[in-house]
Coordinates of C-alpha atoms in Angstrom, one line a residue:
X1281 CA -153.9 31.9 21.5
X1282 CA -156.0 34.4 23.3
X1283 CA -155.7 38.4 21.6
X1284 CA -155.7 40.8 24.3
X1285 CA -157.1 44.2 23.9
X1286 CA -156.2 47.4 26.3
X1287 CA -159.4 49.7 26.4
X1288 CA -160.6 52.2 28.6
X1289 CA -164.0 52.5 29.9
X1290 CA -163.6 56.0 30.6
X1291 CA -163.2 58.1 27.4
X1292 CA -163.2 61.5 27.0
X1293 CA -162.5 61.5 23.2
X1294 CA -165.1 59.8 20.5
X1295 CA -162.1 59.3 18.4
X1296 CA -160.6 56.8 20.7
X1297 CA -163.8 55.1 21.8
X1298 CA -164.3 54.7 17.8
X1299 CA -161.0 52.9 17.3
X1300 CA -161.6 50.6 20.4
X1301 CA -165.4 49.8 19.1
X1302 CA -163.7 48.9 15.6
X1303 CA -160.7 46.8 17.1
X1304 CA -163.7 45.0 19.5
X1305 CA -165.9 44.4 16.4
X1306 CA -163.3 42.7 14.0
X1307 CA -161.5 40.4 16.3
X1308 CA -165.3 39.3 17.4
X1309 CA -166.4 39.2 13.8
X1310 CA -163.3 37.0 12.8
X1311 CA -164.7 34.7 15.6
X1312 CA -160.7 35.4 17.3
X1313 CA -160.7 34.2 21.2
X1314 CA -160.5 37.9 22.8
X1315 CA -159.8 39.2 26.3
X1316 CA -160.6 42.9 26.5
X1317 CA -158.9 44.9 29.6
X1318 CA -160.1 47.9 31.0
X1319 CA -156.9 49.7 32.3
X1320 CA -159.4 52.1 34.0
X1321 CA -161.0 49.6 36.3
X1322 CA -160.3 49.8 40.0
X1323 CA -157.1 47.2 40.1
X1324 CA -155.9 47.4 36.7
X1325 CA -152.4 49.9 37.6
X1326 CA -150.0 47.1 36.4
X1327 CA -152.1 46.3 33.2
X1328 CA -151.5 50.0 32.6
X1329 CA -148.6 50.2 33.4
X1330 CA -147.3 46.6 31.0
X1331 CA -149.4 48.5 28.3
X1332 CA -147.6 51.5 28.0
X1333 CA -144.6 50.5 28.8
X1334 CA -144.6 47.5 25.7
X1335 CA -146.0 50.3 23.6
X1336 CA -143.1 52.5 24.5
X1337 CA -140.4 49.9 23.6
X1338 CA -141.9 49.4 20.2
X1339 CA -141.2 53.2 19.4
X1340 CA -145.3 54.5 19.6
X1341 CA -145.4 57.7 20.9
X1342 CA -148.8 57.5 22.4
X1343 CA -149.7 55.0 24.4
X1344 CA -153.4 55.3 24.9
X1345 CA -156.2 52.5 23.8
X1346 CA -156.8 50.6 22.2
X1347 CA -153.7 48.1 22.2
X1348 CA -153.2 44.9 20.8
X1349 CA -151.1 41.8 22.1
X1350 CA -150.9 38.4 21.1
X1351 CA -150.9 37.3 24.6
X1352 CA -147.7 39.2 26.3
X1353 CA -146.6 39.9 22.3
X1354 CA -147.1 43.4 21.4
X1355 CA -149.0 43.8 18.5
X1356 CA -149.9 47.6 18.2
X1357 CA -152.3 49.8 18.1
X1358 CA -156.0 50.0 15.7
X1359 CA -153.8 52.0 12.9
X1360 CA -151.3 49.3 12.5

């Protein structure tokens, strides 16, 4: 079981970078195997693209980072 977590290198709000810090720091703490995808790197459209379109169908109205998934299973986002 590997836990995916959508990030973006390139943040222009300290609030967001906060909650993806956070998110990064738990799962590591819990010793949980992580994979951590930066939707802003150069190749990464359709990683963008899965995220906020899995984010949309589970009724979020934002889909910014960070997001959670249990593989392809959408978890949600550092509040839930």
């Amino acid at each position: 079981m590997t836990i995916k977590v959508y990030i973006s290198g390139i943040c222009g709000s300290q609030e967001i970078r906060k909650q993806q810090q956070r998110v990064v720091f738990i799962l590591q703490g819990l010793q949980v195997e992580l994979q951590i995808i930066d939707v802003t790197d150069p190749g990464k459209d359709e990683d963008l693209t899965f995220m906020q379109e899995e984010a949309k169908k589970h009724g979020k109205k934002t889909q910014l980072p960070p997001q959670i998934f249990n593989e392809n299973e959408y978890c949600g986002v550092c509040s839930d």
